Amino acid sequence: MMSGKKNNSNQLILSLGGNQGDIKKTFLSARNMITQEVGSIIKESSIYQTQAWGVENQADFLNQVIIVETKLSPETILEKCLAIEMELGRKRMKRWRERTIDIDLLFFNSEIIQTENLQIPHPRISERNFILHPLTEIIPDFIHPILNKSIKYLKNECSDDLKVFKY
């Protein structure tokens, strides 16, 4: 898992999140568009429900993590994911606000990527139970390339006290 470069393809891990509208339907549309635009989804976590992170008085979020096999570059993937978010009604306003869909690039193989627009692994993975729970479901033993700890270990050590439930 996550070795990448099989047949010149890469393994990408994306998170889907949202708390407005018909979220499950939006996730289905997002997964279909990701399959068309980015690559084949080879594994997906359950959908999890959690309180809004970083702000109070918002509807709970649903979150899911997917593994995608792709031949695209990380920068191209970012562009395509931003376009998918816009097509599905995402309006970028304040940080941590309500949204129909949020697609984050979490990992790209085991690579460390830092550009002006992109940071992989996602810098806040280890702080967020709503990401660590679905990641633990599908890749518990994957080693975070910067922190050098397994996803399962990071989940067990996470100080985020927001409760996460399978939806």
Tab-separated table of N, CA and C in Angstrom, residues 110-112 120-121 143-149:
chain	number	residue	atom	x	y	z
A	110	SER	N	4.761	8.243	-0.828
A	110	SER	CA	5.361	8.610	0.472
A	110	SER	C	6.197	9.869	0.308
A	111	GLU	N	5.828	10.684	-0.670
A	111	GLU	CA	6.630	11.853	-1.008
A	111	GLU	C	6.350	13.034	-0.089
A	112	ILE	N	7.350	13.883	0.039
A	112	ILE	CA	7.225	15.154	0.745
A	112	ILE	C	7.310	16.240	-0.322
A	120	ILE	N	2.379	18.531	0.901
A	120	ILE	CA	2.053	17.117	1.078
A	120	ILE	C	3.213	16.466	1.814
A	121	PRO	N	2.936	15.720	2.878
A	121	PRO	CA	1.635	15.414	3.460
A	121	PRO	C	0.935	16.687	3.971
A	143	ILE	N	3.321	4.688	7.195
A	143	ILE	CA	4.200	5.566	7.966
A	143	ILE	C	4.184	6.975	7.372
A	144	HIS	N	3.807	7.928	8.200
A	144	HIS	CA	3.800	9.334	7.794
A	144	HIS	C	5.237	9.716	7.429
A	145	PRO	N	5.483	10.204	6.205
A	145	PRO	CA	6.859	10.420	5.741
A	145	PRO	C	7.641	11.518	6.466
A	146	ILE	N	6.976	12.406	7.156
A	146	ILE	CA	7.681	13.440	7.920
A	146	ILE	C	7.772	13.055	9.394
A	147	LEU	N	6.659	12.588	9.956
A	147	LEU	CA	6.620	12.281	11.389
A	147	LEU	C	7.207	10.907	11.713
A	148	ASN	N	7.358	10.058	10.680
A	148	ASN	CA	7.921	8.711	10.843
A	148	ASN	C	7.179	7.881	11.883
A	149	LYS	N	5.855	8.032	11.909
A	149	LYS	CA	5.001	7.255	12.808
A	149	LYS	C	3.835	6.723	11.996
